[in-house]
Every structure is written in C-alpha cells, then in structure tokens.
PDB file of C-alpha atoms in Angstrom:
ATOM      1  CA  MET N   1       1.022 -52.351 -42.443  1.00 38.00           C
ATOM      2  CA  PRO N   2       1.935 -48.915 -43.842  1.00 42.00           C
ATOM      3  CA  ALA N   3       3.659 -46.575 -41.423  1.00 44.00           C
ATOM      4  CA  SER N   4       0.849 -44.032 -41.721  1.00 40.00           C
ATOM      5  CA  SER N   5      -1.716 -46.452 -40.272  1.00 36.00           C
ATOM      6  CA  ARG N   6       0.226 -47.710 -37.241  1.00 45.00           C
ATOM      7  CA  GLU N   7       2.488 -46.525 -34.514  1.00 52.00           C
ATOM      8  CA  SER N   8       6.147 -47.294 -35.066  1.00 64.00           C
ATOM      9  CA  LEU N   9       7.715 -49.945 -32.887  1.00 79.00           C
ATOM     10  CA  ASP N  10       9.340 -48.699 -29.714  1.00 87.00           C
ATOM     11  CA  ALA N  11      13.061 -49.145 -29.104  1.00 87.00           C
ATOM     12  CA  LEU N  12      12.568 -51.986 -26.607  1.00 89.00           C
ATOM     13  CA  THR N  13      10.501 -53.970 -29.094  1.00 92.00           C
ATOM     14  CA  ILE N  14      13.085 -53.383 -31.813  1.00 93.00           C
ATOM     15  CA  ALA N  15      15.945 -54.333 -29.469  1.00 92.00           C
ATOM     16  CA  ALA N  16      14.207 -57.623 -28.625  1.00 94.00           C
ATOM     17  CA  GLY N  17      13.377 -58.315 -32.271  1.00 95.00           C
ATOM     18  CA  LEU N  18      16.972 -57.816 -33.355  1.00 96.00           C
ATOM     19  CA  ARG N  19      17.906 -60.845 -31.250  1.00 95.00           C
ATOM     20  CA  ASP N  20      14.999 -62.991 -32.410  1.00 96.00           C
ATOM     21  CA  PRO N  21      16.120 -66.307 -33.940  1.00 96.00           C
ATOM     22  CA  ARG N  22      13.723 -65.794 -36.853  1.00 96.00           C
ATOM     23  CA  GLU N  23      15.393 -63.959 -39.698  1.00 95.00           C
ATOM     24  CA  HIS N  24      12.209 -62.279 -40.905  1.00 95.00           C
ATOM     25  CA  ILE N  25      11.690 -60.718 -37.460  1.00 96.00           C
ATOM     26  CA  ARG N  26      15.256 -59.383 -37.404  1.00 96.00           C
ATOM     27  CA  LEU N  27      14.816 -57.972 -40.905  1.00 96.00           C
ATOM     28  CA  ALA N  28      11.508 -56.323 -39.979  1.00 95.00           C
ATOM     29  CA  CYS N  29      13.043 -54.708 -36.891  1.00 94.00           C
ATOM     30  CA  LEU N  30      16.018 -53.525 -38.912  1.00 94.00           C
ATOM     31  CA  ALA N  31      13.705 -52.059 -41.540  1.00 93.00           C
ATOM     32  CA  GLU N  32      11.740 -50.268 -38.818  1.00 92.00           C
ATOM     33  CA  SER N  33      14.945 -48.890 -37.329  1.00 90.00           C
ATOM     34  CA  VAL N  34      16.139 -47.661 -40.723  1.00 90.00           C
ATOM     35  CA  SER N  35      12.776 -46.152 -41.665  1.00 89.00           C
ATOM     36  CA  SER N  36      12.595 -44.221 -38.392  1.00 85.00           C
ATOM     37  CA  GLY N  37      15.699 -42.303 -39.478  1.00 82.00           C
ATOM     38  CA  LYS N  38      17.320 -42.515 -36.060  1.00 78.00           C
ATOM     39  CA  SER N  39      18.907 -45.209 -33.926  1.00 78.00           C
ATOM     40  CA  ASP N  40      18.150 -45.471 -30.248  1.00 85.00           C
ATOM     41  CA  PRO N  41      21.221 -46.329 -28.145  1.00 88.00           C
ATOM     42  CA  SER N  42      19.194 -49.090 -26.479  1.00 89.00           C
ATOM     43  CA  THR N  43      19.218 -50.929 -29.819  1.00 91.00           C
ATOM     44  CA  PHE N  44      22.980 -50.693 -30.455  1.00 91.00           C
ATOM     45  CA  ASP N  45      23.821 -54.061 -28.873  1.00 92.00           C
ATOM     46  CA  GLY N  46      21.215 -55.775 -31.040  1.00 94.00           C
ATOM     47  CA  LEU N  47      22.358 -53.911 -34.131  1.00 94.00           C
ATOM     48  CA  ALA N  48      25.972 -54.859 -33.380  1.00 92.00           C
ATOM     49  CA  ALA N  49      24.918 -58.509 -33.025  1.00 94.00           C
ATOM     50  CA  CYS N  50      23.258 -58.284 -36.440  1.00 95.00           C
ATOM     51  CA  LEU N  51      26.635 -57.313 -37.936  1.00 93.00           C
ATOM     52  CA  ASN N  52      27.608 -60.962 -37.394  1.00 93.00           C
ATOM     53  CA  ASP N  53      24.449 -62.433 -38.923  1.00 95.00           C
ATOM     54  CA  THR N  54      24.809 -65.111 -41.582  1.00 93.00           C
ATOM     55  CA  ASN N  55      22.583 -63.108 -43.927  1.00 94.00           C
ATOM     56  CA  PRO N  56      24.469 -60.283 -45.697  1.00 93.00           C
ATOM     57  CA  SER N  57      21.218 -58.281 -45.990  1.00 92.00           C
ATOM     58  CA  VAL N  58      20.850 -58.301 -42.203  1.00 95.00           C
ATOM     59  CA  ARG N  59      24.442 -57.095 -41.869  1.00 94.00           C
ATOM     60  CA  GLN N  60      23.914 -54.297 -44.374  1.00 93.00           C
ATOM     61  CA  LEU N  61      20.702 -53.072 -42.754  1.00 93.00           C
ATOM     62  CA  ALA N  62      22.368 -53.173 -39.328  1.00 94.00           C
ATOM     63  CA  ALA N  63      25.198 -50.950 -40.580  1.00 93.00           C
ATOM     64  CA  LEU N  64      22.681 -48.626 -42.229  1.00 92.00           C
ATOM     65  CA  ALA N  65      20.682 -48.351 -38.996  1.00 92.00           C
ATOM     66  CA  LEU N  66      23.823 -47.751 -36.940  1.00 92.00           C
ATOM     67  CA  GLY N  67      24.776 -45.001 -39.380  1.00 90.00           C
ATOM     68  CA  THR N  68      21.997 -42.843 -37.972  1.00 88.00           C
ATOM     69  CA  GLY N  69      23.248 -43.253 -34.395  1.00 88.00           C
ATOM     70  CA  GLY N  70      25.881 -40.535 -34.347  1.00 86.00           C
ATOM     71  CA  ALA N  71      28.787 -40.594 -31.893  1.00 88.00           C
ATOM     72  CA  PRO N  72      27.481 -43.453 -29.704  1.00 90.00           C
ATOM     73  CA  ALA N  73      27.398 -45.759 -32.752  1.00 92.00           C
ATOM     74  CA  VAL N  74      30.999 -45.122 -33.825  1.00 94.00           C
ATOM     75  CA  PRO N  75      32.489 -48.224 -32.106  1.00 94.00           C
ATOM     76  CA  ASN N  76      29.905 -50.424 -33.810  1.00 93.00           C
ATOM     77  CA  LEU N  77      30.467 -48.748 -37.171  1.00 95.00           C
ATOM     78  CA  ILE N  78      34.192 -49.410 -36.801  1.00 95.00           C
ATOM     79  CA  GLU N  79      33.325 -53.090 -36.317  1.00 92.00           C
ATOM     80  CA  ALA N  80      31.274 -52.960 -39.519  1.00 94.00           C
ATOM     81  CA  LEU N  81      34.367 -51.868 -41.493  1.00 95.00           C
ATOM     82  CA  ASP N  82      36.002 -55.246 -40.877  1.00 92.00           C
ATOM     83  CA  ALA N  83      37.281 -57.079 -43.964  1.00 91.00           C
ATOM     84  CA  ARG N  84      35.017 -60.036 -43.134  1.00 90.00           C
ATOM     85  CA  GLN N  85      31.999 -57.869 -43.887  1.00 92.00           C
ATOM     86  CA  PRO N  86      30.526 -57.671 -47.389  1.00 91.00           C
ATOM     87  CA  ALA N  87      31.461 -54.519 -49.307  1.00 93.00           C
ATOM     88  CA  SER N  88      27.876 -53.246 -49.038  1.00 92.00           C
ATOM     89  CA  THR N  89      28.046 -53.379 -45.227  1.00 93.00           C
ATOM     90  CA  ARG N  90      31.404 -51.624 -45.196  1.00 94.00           C
ATOM     91  CA  ILE N  91      30.048 -48.885 -47.466  1.00 94.00           C
ATOM     92  CA  MET N  92      27.091 -48.322 -45.111  1.00 92.00           C
ATOM     93  CA  ALA N  93      29.486 -48.146 -42.155  1.00 94.00           C
ATOM     94  CA  ALA N  94      31.711 -45.598 -43.909  1.00 93.00           C
ATOM     95  CA  SER N  95      28.655 -43.521 -44.777  1.00 91.00           C
ATOM     96  CA  GLY N  96      27.485 -43.591 -41.172  1.00 90.00           C
ATOM     97  CA  LEU N  97      30.910 -42.536 -39.968  1.00 92.00           C
ATOM     98  CA  SER N  98      30.842 -39.573 -42.341  1.00 91.00           C
ATOM     99  CA  ARG N  99      27.657 -38.383 -40.642  1.00 87.00           C
ATOM    100  CA  ALA N 100      29.253 -38.682 -37.176  1.00 87.00           C
ATOM    101  CA  GLY N 101      31.679 -35.875 -38.019  1.00 87.00           C
ATOM    102  CA  ALA N 102      34.524 -35.227 -35.601  1.00 91.00           C
ATOM    103  CA  ASP N 103      33.169 -37.925 -33.259  1.00 91.00           C
ATOM    104  CA  ALA N 104      34.347 -40.467 -35.832  1.00 93.00           C
ATOM    105  CA  MET N 105      38.032 -39.664 -35.275  1.00 94.00           C
ATOM    106  CA  PRO N 106      38.666 -43.069 -33.612  1.00 94.00           C
ATOM    107  CA  ALA N 107      37.632 -44.642 -36.922  1.00 94.00           C
ATOM    108  CA  THR N 108      40.328 -42.926 -38.981  1.00 94.00           C
ATOM    109  CA  LYS N 109      42.746 -45.870 -39.115  1.00 95.00           C
ATOM    110  CA  PRO N 110      40.108 -48.625 -39.624  1.00 94.00           C
ATOM    111  CA  LEU N 111      38.426 -46.517 -42.310  1.00 92.00           C
ATOM    112  CA  ALA N 112      41.738 -45.947 -44.116  1.00 92.00           C
ATOM    113  CA  GLU N 113      42.441 -49.692 -43.990  1.00 91.00           C
ATOM    114  CA  CYS N 114      38.974 -50.406 -45.344  1.00 91.00           C
ATOM    115  CA  LEU N 115      39.383 -47.975 -48.222  1.00 88.00           C
ATOM    116  CA  ASP N 116      42.872 -49.305 -48.970  1.00 89.00           C
ATOM    117  CA  SER N 117      41.665 -52.928 -49.096  1.00 83.00           C
ATOM    118  CA  GLY N 118      42.071 -53.228 -52.840  1.00 84.00           C
ATOM    119  CA  ASP N 119      38.339 -53.686 -53.388  1.00 82.00           C
ATOM    120  CA  ASP N 120      37.435 -51.253 -56.187  1.00 82.00           C
ATOM    121  CA  VAL N 121      33.854 -50.977 -54.888  1.00 83.00           C
ATOM    122  CA  LEU N 122      35.136 -49.494 -51.648  1.00 79.00           C
TER     123      LEU N 122
END
C-alpha cells in the first residue's frame, strides 16, 4: 500500500518484524524503516540482528536504516564495517557514520581498516 494511503508502522511493530523468521517480513520492515528517514533506538537491536542475516540485501538495508540513527547507532554501524559484510553493507555503514559527525569518533580505527581493506569498491 502506498505510504500516502496508510499510517507508517510504529517502532514496536518494526522491531518485532525485524526478528520475524520470514525474510519478506524483515525486508518490509527494513524498507519501512529506511523510508521513514529516521531510526528509532527501539529498533537498533533488530537492525543489528539483521546485519547477520544470510541475505545480503537484508544486511545492506539494515546498515542503511542504522545510518539514520545518529550517535546511538554508531556501535552497530561499526559492526557493519566488518570484513565479513558485503561491500555494499560496509559502504552504507561508512555513509551512516559520516552523518553521525563527531559522535562517530569511536569508529575511526574500524573505518580506516575498512577503507584500507584492498577492496577497490570501498
């Protein structure tokens, strides 16, 4: 249903959906989180769990959603920089960290390691 004809999902519904065993539910909740343009701290645990999903698209959307969370999302964005993540997820995490400004200082070393990984895409 188009966003203009329905209320957006609340944070509790999104948080529950992020842990749903059905991939399409997780993807829908991630899309809702991204389209809202802001992350609610109550969803961070679910978003962080999605960073370990078997589907790279779920991982990427989770990093993108966390990127709108500001300072409270920094620890999760650092996790998303891990070398086990696809390059697209790591790029989204780096982008989110850039929006966190000075609050992203704890990410300096992990970000430098990510960018120095030898992957030309990064």
